[in-house]
Short mmCIF file of C-alpha atoms and ligand atoms in Angstrom, two decimals:
data_model
loop_
_atom_site.label_atom_id
_atom_site.label_comp_id
_atom_site.label_asym_id
_atom_site.label_seq_id
_atom_site.Cartn_x
_atom_site.Cartn_y
_atom_site.Cartn_z
CA MET U 1 86.77 -60.46 7.79
CA SER U 2 86.42 -57.77 5.15
CA LYS U 3 83.09 -57.39 3.46
CA ASP U 4 82.81 -57.64 -0.34
CA SER U 5 81.46 -54.15 -0.79
CA LEU U 6 82.49 -50.57 -1.32
CA THR U 7 81.13 -47.74 0.81
CA VAL U 8 80.86 -44.45 -1.02
CA THR U 9 79.93 -41.08 0.44
CA ASP U 10 78.53 -38.52 -1.97
CA ASN U 11 79.88 -35.24 -0.64
CA ARG U 12 77.28 -33.33 -2.64
CA THR U 13 74.50 -34.77 -0.50
CA GLY U 14 76.28 -36.36 2.45
CA LYS U 15 74.55 -39.67 1.63
CA THR U 16 76.39 -42.96 1.92
CA TYR U 17 75.93 -45.94 -0.43
CA GLU U 18 77.11 -49.51 -0.24
CA LEU U 19 78.04 -51.07 -3.59
CA PRO U 20 78.59 -54.85 -3.85
CA ILE U 21 81.99 -55.98 -5.17
CA GLU U 22 81.92 -59.08 -7.36
CA ASN U 23 85.01 -60.52 -9.09
CA GLY U 24 86.96 -57.36 -8.30
CA THR U 25 84.40 -55.12 -9.99
CA ILE U 26 81.43 -52.95 -9.08
CA ARG U 27 78.46 -52.80 -11.43
CA ALA U 28 78.44 -49.44 -13.16
CA LEU U 29 74.63 -49.40 -12.93
CA GLU U 30 74.90 -49.41 -9.12
CA LEU U 31 76.32 -45.89 -9.45
CA ARG U 32 73.06 -44.75 -11.02
CA LYS U 33 71.51 -44.88 -7.55
CA ILE U 34 73.83 -42.07 -6.49
CA LYS U 35 71.78 -38.96 -7.21
CA THR U 36 71.57 -35.38 -6.00
CA GLY U 37 67.77 -35.37 -6.36
CA ASP U 38 64.81 -37.05 -8.08
CA ASP U 39 65.47 -35.34 -11.41
CA ASP U 40 69.18 -36.27 -11.43
CA PHE U 41 70.03 -39.04 -13.93
CA GLY U 42 72.50 -40.60 -11.49
CA LEU U 43 76.26 -41.06 -11.51
CA MET U 44 78.09 -42.65 -14.43
CA THR U 45 81.76 -43.51 -14.97
CA TYR U 46 83.85 -41.73 -17.61
CA ASP U 47 86.24 -44.20 -19.25
CA PRO U 48 87.40 -43.24 -22.75
CA ALA U 49 88.98 -46.23 -24.53
CA PHE U 50 87.57 -48.47 -21.76
CA THR U 51 90.94 -48.74 -20.05
CA ASN U 52 89.39 -49.76 -16.73
CA THR U 53 86.01 -51.16 -17.67
CA ALA U 54 85.22 -54.88 -17.90
CA SER U 55 82.68 -55.09 -20.72
CA CYS U 56 81.98 -58.79 -20.23
CA LYS U 57 82.64 -61.91 -18.21
CA SER U 58 84.74 -64.32 -20.22
CA ARG U 59 86.07 -67.85 -19.84
CA ILE U 60 88.26 -67.93 -22.93
CA THR U 61 91.62 -66.18 -22.50
CA PHE U 62 93.49 -65.24 -19.33
CA ILE U 63 96.29 -62.67 -19.33
CA ASP U 64 98.40 -61.59 -16.38
CA GLY U 65 100.43 -58.74 -17.80
CA ASP U 66 102.73 -58.36 -14.81
CA LYS U 67 103.68 -62.02 -14.69
CA GLY U 68 103.78 -62.48 -18.48
CA ILE U 69 101.06 -65.17 -18.51
CA LEU U 70 98.78 -65.98 -21.45
CA ASN U 71 96.44 -68.99 -21.20
CA TYR U 72 93.69 -70.17 -23.56
CA ARG U 73 90.94 -71.94 -21.59
CA GLY U 74 93.51 -72.48 -18.82
CA TYR U 75 96.25 -73.98 -21.01
CA PRO U 76 99.54 -72.00 -21.03
CA ILE U 77 100.46 -70.61 -24.45
CA GLU U 78 103.93 -72.18 -24.16
CA GLN U 79 102.45 -75.72 -23.96
CA LEU U 80 100.05 -75.11 -26.83
CA ALA U 81 102.81 -73.63 -29.02
CA GLU U 82 105.05 -76.61 -28.34
CA ARG U 83 102.53 -79.45 -28.55
CA SER U 84 99.36 -78.38 -30.33
CA ASN U 85 98.53 -77.16 -33.82
CA TYR U 86 96.37 -74.24 -34.90
CA LEU U 87 93.18 -76.19 -35.64
CA GLU U 88 93.30 -78.07 -32.33
CA THR U 89 93.88 -74.76 -30.49
CA ALA U 90 91.00 -73.16 -32.42
CA TYR U 91 88.78 -76.05 -31.31
CA LEU U 92 89.88 -75.51 -27.72
CA ILE U 93 89.21 -71.77 -27.86
CA LEU U 94 85.78 -72.29 -29.41
CA HIS U 95 84.59 -75.31 -27.40
CA GLY U 96 86.35 -74.82 -24.06
CA GLU U 97 88.04 -78.26 -24.03
CA LEU U 98 90.68 -80.03 -26.07
CA PRO U 99 89.01 -82.43 -28.51
CA SER U 100 88.97 -86.22 -28.22
CA ARG U 101 90.45 -88.05 -31.21
CA ALA U 102 86.98 -88.46 -32.80
CA GLU U 103 86.07 -84.81 -32.16
CA TYR U 104 89.40 -83.66 -33.56
CA ASP U 105 89.06 -85.73 -36.74
CA LYS U 106 85.52 -84.47 -37.33
CA TRP U 107 86.56 -80.86 -36.71
CA VAL U 108 89.54 -81.07 -39.08
CA PHE U 109 87.37 -82.80 -41.72
CA ASN U 110 84.71 -80.11 -41.46
CA VAL U 111 87.14 -77.22 -41.72
CA THR U 112 89.10 -78.90 -44.53
CA HIS U 113 85.94 -79.51 -46.55
CA HIS U 114 84.68 -75.95 -46.38
CA THR U 115 87.77 -74.24 -47.81
CA ILE U 116 86.41 -73.67 -51.32
CA VAL U 117 84.59 -70.41 -51.98
CA HIS U 118 81.72 -69.87 -54.42
CA GLU U 119 83.06 -68.95 -57.87
CA ASN U 120 81.16 -65.67 -57.67
CA VAL U 121 83.27 -64.74 -54.62
CA LYS U 122 86.31 -65.16 -56.82
CA GLU U 123 84.69 -62.98 -59.50
CA LEU U 124 83.99 -60.37 -56.86
CA MET U 125 87.66 -60.31 -55.88
CA VAL U 126 88.73 -59.99 -59.51
CA GLY U 127 86.87 -56.65 -59.51
CA PHE U 128 89.32 -55.00 -57.10
CA ARG U 129 91.96 -52.63 -58.47
CA TYR U 130 95.26 -54.30 -59.43
CA ASP U 131 97.03 -52.78 -56.40
CA ALA U 132 94.25 -53.26 -53.81
CA HIS U 133 95.53 -53.81 -50.27
CA PRO U 134 94.92 -57.49 -49.38
CA MET U 135 93.48 -56.53 -45.97
CA GLY U 136 90.91 -54.24 -47.64
CA MET U 137 90.02 -57.08 -50.00
CA LEU U 138 89.71 -59.56 -47.14
CA MET U 139 87.51 -57.25 -45.08
CA SER U 140 85.13 -56.51 -47.97
CA THR U 141 84.95 -60.10 -49.17
CA VAL U 142 84.20 -61.48 -45.70
CA ALA U 143 81.35 -58.94 -45.45
CA ALA U 144 80.15 -60.05 -48.90
CA LEU U 145 80.00 -63.69 -47.70
CA SER U 146 76.95 -62.73 -45.63
CA THR U 147 75.01 -62.45 -48.90
CA PHE U 148 76.11 -65.96 -49.93
CA TYR U 149 74.90 -67.46 -46.64
CA PRO U 150 71.74 -65.52 -45.75
CA GLU U 151 70.73 -68.19 -43.22
CA ALA U 152 73.66 -67.00 -41.10
CA ARG U 153 71.45 -64.22 -39.75
CA HIS U 154 69.76 -66.77 -37.43
CA VAL U 155 72.40 -66.11 -34.80
CA ARG U 156 70.28 -67.50 -31.94
CA ASP U 157 70.34 -70.96 -33.56
CA ALA U 158 73.41 -72.75 -32.11
CA GLU U 159 73.60 -75.35 -34.90
CA ASN U 160 73.45 -72.69 -37.54
CA ARG U 161 76.23 -70.78 -35.76
CA ARG U 162 78.41 -73.91 -35.83
CA ASP U 163 78.06 -74.09 -39.63
CA GLN U 164 79.15 -70.49 -40.06
CA ILE U 165 82.10 -71.05 -37.70
CA PHE U 166 83.45 -73.95 -39.86
CA ARG U 167 82.91 -71.89 -42.96
CA LEU U 168 84.71 -68.83 -41.71
CA ILE U 169 87.71 -70.67 -40.27
CA ALA U 170 87.94 -72.75 -43.45
CA LYS U 171 87.50 -69.96 -45.99
CA ILE U 172 89.55 -67.17 -44.47
CA PRO U 173 92.92 -68.61 -45.66
CA THR U 174 91.44 -69.08 -49.14
CA LEU U 175 90.28 -65.46 -49.28
CA ALA U 176 93.61 -64.27 -47.83
CA ALA U 177 95.62 -66.17 -50.46
CA PHE U 178 93.30 -65.02 -53.28
CA ALA U 179 93.77 -61.40 -52.11
CA TYR U 180 97.55 -61.81 -52.27
CA ARG U 181 97.53 -63.48 -55.69
CA HIS U 182 95.28 -60.75 -57.02
CA SER U 183 97.74 -58.10 -55.83
CA VAL U 184 100.64 -59.77 -57.68
CA GLY U 185 98.63 -60.78 -60.74
CA LEU U 186 98.95 -64.54 -60.24
CA PRO U 187 96.07 -66.91 -61.05
CA TYR U 188 94.22 -67.95 -57.89
CA ALA U 189 95.33 -71.32 -56.50
CA TYR U 190 92.52 -73.53 -55.20
CA PRO U 191 92.62 -75.35 -51.84
CA ASP U 192 94.21 -78.78 -51.61
CA ASN U 193 92.24 -80.87 -49.10
CA ASP U 194 95.08 -83.37 -48.68
CA LEU U 195 97.19 -80.79 -46.87
CA SER U 196 97.07 -79.44 -43.33
CA TYR U 197 95.49 -76.04 -42.65
CA CYS U 198 98.83 -74.21 -42.73
CA ALA U 199 100.41 -76.26 -45.54
CA ASN U 200 97.33 -75.65 -47.69
CA PHE U 201 97.54 -71.91 -47.01
CA LEU U 202 101.21 -71.89 -48.03
CA GLN U 203 100.47 -73.69 -51.29
CA MET U 204 97.55 -71.36 -52.08
CA MET U 205 99.90 -68.42 -51.51
CA PHE U 206 103.04 -69.55 -53.28
CA ARG U 207 102.29 -72.38 -55.74
CA VAL U 208 103.23 -71.45 -59.29
CA GLY U 209 102.66 -74.23 -61.78
CA GLU U 210 101.85 -77.77 -60.70
CA LYS U 211 104.58 -78.67 -58.22
CA TYR U 212 104.95 -77.01 -54.83
CA ARG U 213 106.53 -78.76 -51.91
CA VAL U 214 105.57 -77.23 -48.56
CA ASN U 215 108.61 -76.71 -46.34
CA ALA U 216 107.96 -78.50 -43.02
CA VAL U 217 109.77 -75.81 -40.99
CA PHE U 218 107.61 -73.07 -42.55
CA GLU U 219 104.47 -75.13 -41.97
CA ARG U 220 105.31 -75.59 -38.28
CA ALA U 221 106.34 -71.91 -37.90
CA LEU U 222 102.97 -70.87 -39.27
CA GLU U 223 101.16 -73.28 -36.90
CA VAL U 224 103.00 -71.69 -33.96
CA LEU U 225 102.45 -68.10 -35.12
CA PHE U 226 98.75 -68.87 -35.68
CA ILE U 227 98.45 -70.40 -32.18
CA LEU U 228 100.07 -67.31 -30.64
CA HIS U 229 97.69 -64.95 -32.45
CA ALA U 230 94.45 -66.93 -31.99
CA ASP U 231 93.01 -64.84 -29.17
CA HIS U 232 93.99 -62.01 -26.84
CA GLU U 233 90.80 -61.27 -24.88
CA GLN U 234 89.09 -57.87 -25.13
CA ASN U 235 91.38 -56.00 -27.54
CA CYS U 236 90.18 -53.44 -30.11
CA SER U 237 89.13 -55.87 -32.86
CA THR U 238 87.52 -58.37 -30.47
CA SER U 239 85.56 -55.58 -28.85
CA ALA U 240 84.49 -54.46 -32.34
CA MET U 241 83.31 -57.99 -33.15
CA ARG U 242 81.36 -58.21 -29.87
CA ASN U 243 79.89 -54.72 -30.25
CA VAL U 244 78.70 -55.19 -33.81
CA GLY U 245 77.58 -58.75 -33.05
CA SER U 246 75.48 -57.50 -30.14
CA SER U 247 73.04 -56.06 -32.70
CA GLU U 248 72.51 -59.72 -33.75
CA VAL U 249 73.78 -59.15 -37.27
CA ASP U 250 75.25 -62.24 -39.02
CA PRO U 251 78.82 -63.33 -38.11
CA TYR U 252 80.28 -62.40 -41.53
CA SER U 253 79.31 -58.76 -41.01
CA SER U 254 80.58 -58.77 -37.42
CA LEU U 255 83.84 -60.43 -38.42
CA ALA U 256 84.35 -57.85 -41.18
CA ALA U 257 84.15 -55.22 -38.41
CA GLY U 258 86.81 -57.13 -36.45
CA ILE U 259 89.05 -57.17 -39.54
CA ALA U 260 88.44 -53.43 -40.01
CA ALA U 261 89.65 -52.75 -36.47
CA LEU U 262 92.69 -54.97 -36.97
CA TYR U 263 93.55 -53.11 -40.20
CA GLY U 264 94.53 -50.02 -38.16
CA PRO U 265 98.27 -49.34 -37.66
CA LEU U 266 97.84 -49.18 -33.88
CA HIS U 267 96.55 -52.75 -33.79
CA GLY U 268 97.42 -55.22 -36.56
CA GLY U 269 100.03 -53.09 -38.27
CA ALA U 270 102.80 -53.04 -35.67
CA ASN U 271 104.96 -55.85 -37.12
CA GLU U 272 105.02 -54.07 -40.46
CA GLN U 273 106.23 -50.95 -38.63
CA VAL U 274 109.02 -53.00 -37.03
CA LEU U 275 110.33 -54.00 -40.46
CA ARG U 276 110.11 -50.44 -41.76
CA MET U 277 112.03 -49.26 -38.68
CA LEU U 278 114.75 -51.91 -39.18
CA GLN U 279 115.04 -50.97 -42.86
CA GLU U 280 115.40 -47.31 -41.90
CA ILE U 281 118.10 -48.03 -39.30
CA GLY U 282 119.94 -49.81 -42.12
CA SER U 283 122.89 -51.32 -40.24
CA LYS U 284 124.00 -52.58 -36.85
CA ASP U 285 126.34 -49.58 -36.49
CA ASN U 286 123.41 -47.18 -36.56
CA VAL U 287 121.64 -48.89 -33.63
CA PRO U 288 123.18 -46.83 -30.76
CA GLY U 289 122.30 -43.61 -32.62
CA PHE U 290 118.71 -44.78 -33.11
CA ILE U 291 118.36 -45.73 -29.45
CA ARG U 292 119.61 -42.25 -28.53
CA GLU U 293 116.99 -40.74 -30.84
CA VAL U 294 114.21 -42.78 -29.19
CA LYS U 295 115.32 -41.70 -25.71
CA THR U 296 115.57 -38.00 -26.52
CA SER U 297 112.47 -37.67 -28.70
CA GLY U 298 110.07 -37.25 -25.79
CA GLY U 299 108.04 -40.28 -26.83
CA GLU U 300 107.75 -39.25 -30.48
CA VAL U 301 110.14 -41.85 -31.91
CA ARG U 302 109.34 -45.29 -30.53
CA LEU U 303 111.17 -48.54 -30.69
CA MET U 304 108.50 -50.45 -32.62
CA GLY U 305 107.85 -53.96 -31.36
CA PHE U 306 108.71 -52.90 -27.81
CA GLY U 307 106.27 -52.28 -24.98
CA HIS U 308 102.72 -53.47 -24.47
CA ARG U 309 99.60 -52.07 -22.86
CA VAL U 310 99.09 -55.22 -20.82
CA TYR U 311 102.46 -57.02 -20.58
CA LYS U 312 104.78 -55.08 -18.29
CA ASN U 313 107.24 -57.88 -17.57
CA TYR U 314 107.61 -59.67 -20.88
CA ASP U 315 105.32 -60.78 -23.68
CA PRO U 316 105.29 -64.60 -23.42
CA ARG U 317 104.58 -64.82 -27.15
CA ALA U 318 107.81 -62.96 -27.99
CA LYS U 319 109.97 -65.64 -26.32
CA ILE U 320 108.36 -68.43 -28.34
CA ILE U 321 108.63 -66.47 -31.57
CA LYS U 322 112.30 -65.78 -31.08
CA GLN U 323 113.01 -69.52 -30.91
CA MET U 324 110.88 -70.05 -34.01
CA ALA U 325 112.86 -67.35 -35.83
CA ASP U 326 116.09 -69.32 -35.34
CA GLN U 327 114.53 -72.39 -37.00
CA VAL U 328 113.17 -70.42 -39.95
CA PHE U 329 116.45 -68.55 -40.50
CA ALA U 330 118.30 -71.88 -40.48
CA VAL U 331 116.35 -72.65 -43.67
CA THR U 332 116.25 -69.23 -45.34
CA GLY U 333 119.60 -67.86 -44.24
CA LYS U 334 119.79 -64.88 -41.90
CA SER U 335 118.05 -61.70 -42.93
CA PRO U 336 120.40 -58.68 -42.64
CA LEU U 337 117.58 -57.05 -40.65
CA LEU U 338 117.80 -59.78 -38.00
CA GLU U 339 121.27 -58.59 -37.02
CA ILE U 340 119.90 -55.09 -36.45
CA ALA U 341 116.93 -56.47 -34.46
CA LEU U 342 119.20 -58.54 -32.19
CA GLU U 343 121.47 -55.56 -31.55
CA LEU U 344 118.47 -53.32 -30.80
CA GLU U 345 117.13 -55.87 -28.34
CA ARG U 346 120.53 -56.35 -26.69
CA ILE U 347 121.10 -52.63 -26.14
CA ALA U 348 117.50 -51.84 -25.15
CA LEU U 349 117.35 -54.61 -22.54
CA GLU U 350 120.43 -53.17 -20.81
CA ASP U 351 119.34 -49.55 -21.04
CA GLU U 352 117.92 -47.74 -18.00
CA TYR U 353 115.29 -45.91 -20.14
CA PHE U 354 113.68 -49.15 -21.29
CA ILE U 355 114.15 -51.01 -18.00
CA LYS U 356 112.50 -48.21 -15.99
CA ARG U 357 109.50 -48.11 -18.33
CA LYS U 358 109.18 -51.90 -18.43
CA LEU U 359 109.63 -52.03 -22.19
CA TYR U 360 110.34 -55.52 -23.54
CA PRO U 361 110.04 -57.03 -27.02
CA ASN U 362 106.41 -57.81 -27.85
CA VAL U 363 104.93 -60.41 -30.20
CA ASP U 364 105.52 -58.15 -33.19
CA PHE U 365 109.26 -57.65 -32.75
CA TYR U 366 110.20 -60.92 -34.50
CA SER U 367 106.99 -62.07 -36.24
CA GLY U 368 107.47 -59.69 -39.17
CA LEU U 369 111.03 -60.90 -39.73
CA ILE U 370 109.81 -64.51 -39.84
CA TYR U 371 106.98 -63.72 -42.23
CA GLN U 372 109.31 -61.77 -44.49
CA ALA U 373 111.87 -64.58 -44.51
CA MET U 374 109.09 -66.99 -45.53
CA GLY U 375 108.28 -64.78 -48.52
CA PHE U 376 105.23 -62.86 -47.31
CA PRO U 377 105.12 -59.22 -48.42
CA LEU U 378 104.57 -56.50 -45.76
CA ASP U 379 100.98 -55.85 -46.91
CA MET U 380 100.08 -59.42 -45.96
CA PHE U 381 101.13 -59.03 -42.31
CA PRO U 382 97.74 -57.83 -40.98
CA VAL U 383 96.05 -60.52 -43.08
CA LEU U 384 98.29 -63.14 -41.43
CA PHE U 385 97.03 -61.82 -38.09
CA ALA U 386 93.36 -61.95 -39.15
CA ILE U 387 93.48 -65.62 -40.23
CA PRO U 388 94.14 -67.14 -36.77
CA ARG U 389 92.30 -64.38 -34.87
CA THR U 390 89.13 -65.54 -36.66
CA SER U 391 88.79 -68.41 -34.14
CA GLY U 392 89.17 -66.00 -31.20
CA TRP U 393 86.71 -63.51 -32.66
CA LEU U 394 84.14 -66.26 -33.25
CA ALA U 395 84.56 -67.74 -29.76
CA GLN U 396 84.11 -64.29 -28.19
CA TRP U 397 81.10 -63.59 -30.43
CA GLU U 398 79.43 -66.84 -29.42
CA GLU U 399 80.18 -66.26 -25.74
CA MET U 400 78.61 -62.80 -26.03
CA LEU U 401 75.45 -64.22 -27.63
CA GLU U 402 75.06 -66.85 -24.92
CA ASP U 403 75.70 -64.44 -22.04
CA LYS U 404 72.42 -63.51 -20.34
CA ASP U 405 74.01 -60.29 -19.01
CA GLN U 406 74.63 -58.96 -22.53
CA LYS U 407 72.38 -56.84 -24.71
CA ILE U 408 72.96 -54.49 -27.61
CA ALA U 409 76.08 -52.45 -26.83
CA ARG U 410 75.21 -48.85 -26.19
CA PRO U 411 77.67 -46.70 -24.23
CA ARG U 412 76.67 -43.43 -22.57
CA GLN U 413 78.26 -40.03 -23.18
CA VAL U 414 79.05 -36.90 -21.23
CA TYR U 415 77.29 -34.20 -23.25
CA LEU U 416 79.25 -30.95 -23.25
CA GLY U 417 77.56 -29.26 -26.23
CA LEU U 418 75.19 -26.30 -26.31
CA GLY U 419 71.88 -26.24 -24.47
CA ARG U 420 68.49 -25.91 -26.22
CA ARG U 421 68.16 -23.08 -28.75
CA ASP U 422 65.65 -22.11 -31.45
CA TYR U 423 66.08 -22.56 -35.19
CA LEU U 424 66.72 -19.30 -37.11
CA PRO U 425 65.69 -19.06 -40.78
CA LEU U 426 68.67 -18.64 -43.14
CA GLU U 427 67.95 -14.95 -43.93
CA ARG U 428 68.03 -14.01 -40.24
CA ARG U 429 71.44 -15.57 -39.48
CA GLY U 430 74.37 -13.11 -39.24
N1 ACO F 501 109.72 -47.09 -27.45
C1 ACO F 501 110.14 -46.06 -26.66
N2 ACO F 501 109.46 -45.58 -25.62
C2 ACO F 501 108.28 -46.18 -25.35
C3 ACO F 501 107.78 -47.27 -26.12
C4 ACO F 501 108.55 -47.72 -27.20
N3 ACO F 501 108.16 -48.72 -27.96
N4 ACO F 501 106.59 -47.67 -25.61
C5 ACO F 501 106.35 -46.86 -24.56
N5 ACO F 501 107.38 -45.98 -24.40
C6 ACO F 501 107.51 -44.98 -23.34
C7 ACO F 501 106.58 -43.80 -23.51
O1 ACO F 501 107.17 -42.76 -24.26
C8 ACO F 501 106.30 -43.42 -22.09
O2 ACO F 501 107.42 -42.71 -21.61
P1 ACO F 501 107.25 -41.48 -20.56
O3 ACO F 501 106.73 -42.15 -19.31
O4 ACO F 501 108.60 -40.91 -20.43
O5 ACO F 501 106.26 -40.56 -21.17
C9 ACO F 501 106.26 -44.75 -21.35
O6 ACO F 501 107.11 -45.63 -22.12
C10 ACO F 501 104.86 -45.36 -21.23
O7 ACO F 501 104.28 -45.40 -22.54
P2 ACO F 501 102.74 -45.51 -22.84
O8 ACO F 501 102.49 -45.06 -24.24
O9 ACO F 501 101.95 -44.83 -21.75
O10 ACO F 501 102.50 -47.06 -22.70
P3 ACO F 501 101.21 -47.82 -23.20
O11 ACO F 501 101.06 -48.98 -22.32
O12 ACO F 501 100.06 -46.91 -23.37
O13 ACO F 501 101.67 -48.24 -24.69
C11 ACO F 501 102.20 -49.45 -26.59
C12 ACO F 501 101.78 -49.50 -25.13
C13 ACO F 501 101.18 -48.65 -27.44
C14 ACO F 501 102.25 -50.87 -27.16
C15 ACO F 501 103.60 -48.78 -26.69
O14 ACO F 501 104.53 -49.49 -25.90
C16 ACO F 501 104.09 -48.65 -28.12
O15 ACO F 501 103.75 -47.67 -28.80
N6 ACO F 501 104.93 -49.63 -28.61
C17 ACO F 501 105.40 -49.60 -29.95
C18 ACO F 501 104.32 -50.10 -30.91
C19 ACO F 501 104.13 -51.60 -30.85
O16 ACO F 501 105.09 -52.38 -30.87
N7 ACO F 501 102.86 -52.03 -30.81
C20 ACO F 501 102.50 -53.45 -30.79
C21 ACO F 501 101.82 -53.83 -29.52
S1 ACO F 501 101.54 -55.58 -29.53
C22 ACO F 501 100.11 -55.82 -30.38
O17 ACO F 501 99.31 -54.92 -30.58
C23 ACO F 501 99.79 -57.16 -30.95
#
């Protein structure tokens, strides 16, 4: 029987240490015992970008990148995408279990009846420049909400947290739609509590005048896309939310930090890059030439929407989205860019370069095409990511607060700067 421990010999001193292994990890603090002498601080790990460091224990989302598995609270993403809706999935992610009928009805009622924002929030949004990026507006306005709900700072009070969670999940589509309407100069459309979460968002985005009939295919496509984007364990924005939240600031401020991280092109901006790439390729005939460029560029030109840090077999979300795309295009007619995307995928999946590097379409390869077909402008793509990710961020934030192992996040550094030196008055410096 093997023992659950790691034996380490420090060749500097010849001493041997036994470090316990728990859940496939060693505790970094155990390394601190490894010292060359009494005045040595002890060993640390060096892990820029935390590529091999578990920062928390979590029970929310499971990913197996090699097998292409994504589960929320144990439920496979494929089953949720087929049978659930976004609000039910958000409940699952936040509470750990699927709701009973009574719990579901109460949850939907609560979210639906917190969609309206204070009129002063609207006034605040009016103050942005006419061409403000909707993601910048969303980030700032979510941060501003902390001043409207000052009681939210009592983050150790579970009941209080629940109130802020309803509010955030309910209001984020309203703020997102207001940000869009501001950027196109349309009057803000208020929430309609008779509609579902996604149908209401669509009407707040696109209603002009009194009548707007929500297309059922679009509504369902949005439900599915929102389910697929609801959580993805310890990615950049979730880590930002947990890190900022560990200072015990209110959830609006922490969530604004999550949105800020998602705003970056390396995180929430990839589906926009896919569309720009497809537009640049221009036609199906140019696809082989573009593939050649990618292969000979030494990694400089990338096939956007391909490859993933975690998924090295396939991204399970991409499969579901591709099916969804067919349904949406049956309503809107095929986008000329879709033809280019399909040809790119066909050639890339047969090409040795991509096969060898385990590069498959990721969630972003088709999501942008669907959003564009539904009428969303490119600037709204990261916003469309932030809306459903709000439930994941909040679940991770709450889990962090309730975890006895956690405290304020404070990484260490390897200091490589100058040693101590004395201050020289200005006139004596050369
Ligand atoms: N196109 C062409 N070549 C690629 C691509 C790509 N999309 N992705 C990786 N490669 C190549 C690299 O050049 C490298 O080749 P080499 O071994 O010859 O040097 C090899 O594959 C490994 O690449 P890494 O960058 O080490 O892989 P990593 O796991 O760090 O990167 C990432 C993952 C960032 C997603 C990358 O695949 C990429 O840039 N993809 C395009 C951008 C994209 O679609 N991002 C969305 C991710 S999904 C999401 O965030 C929701």
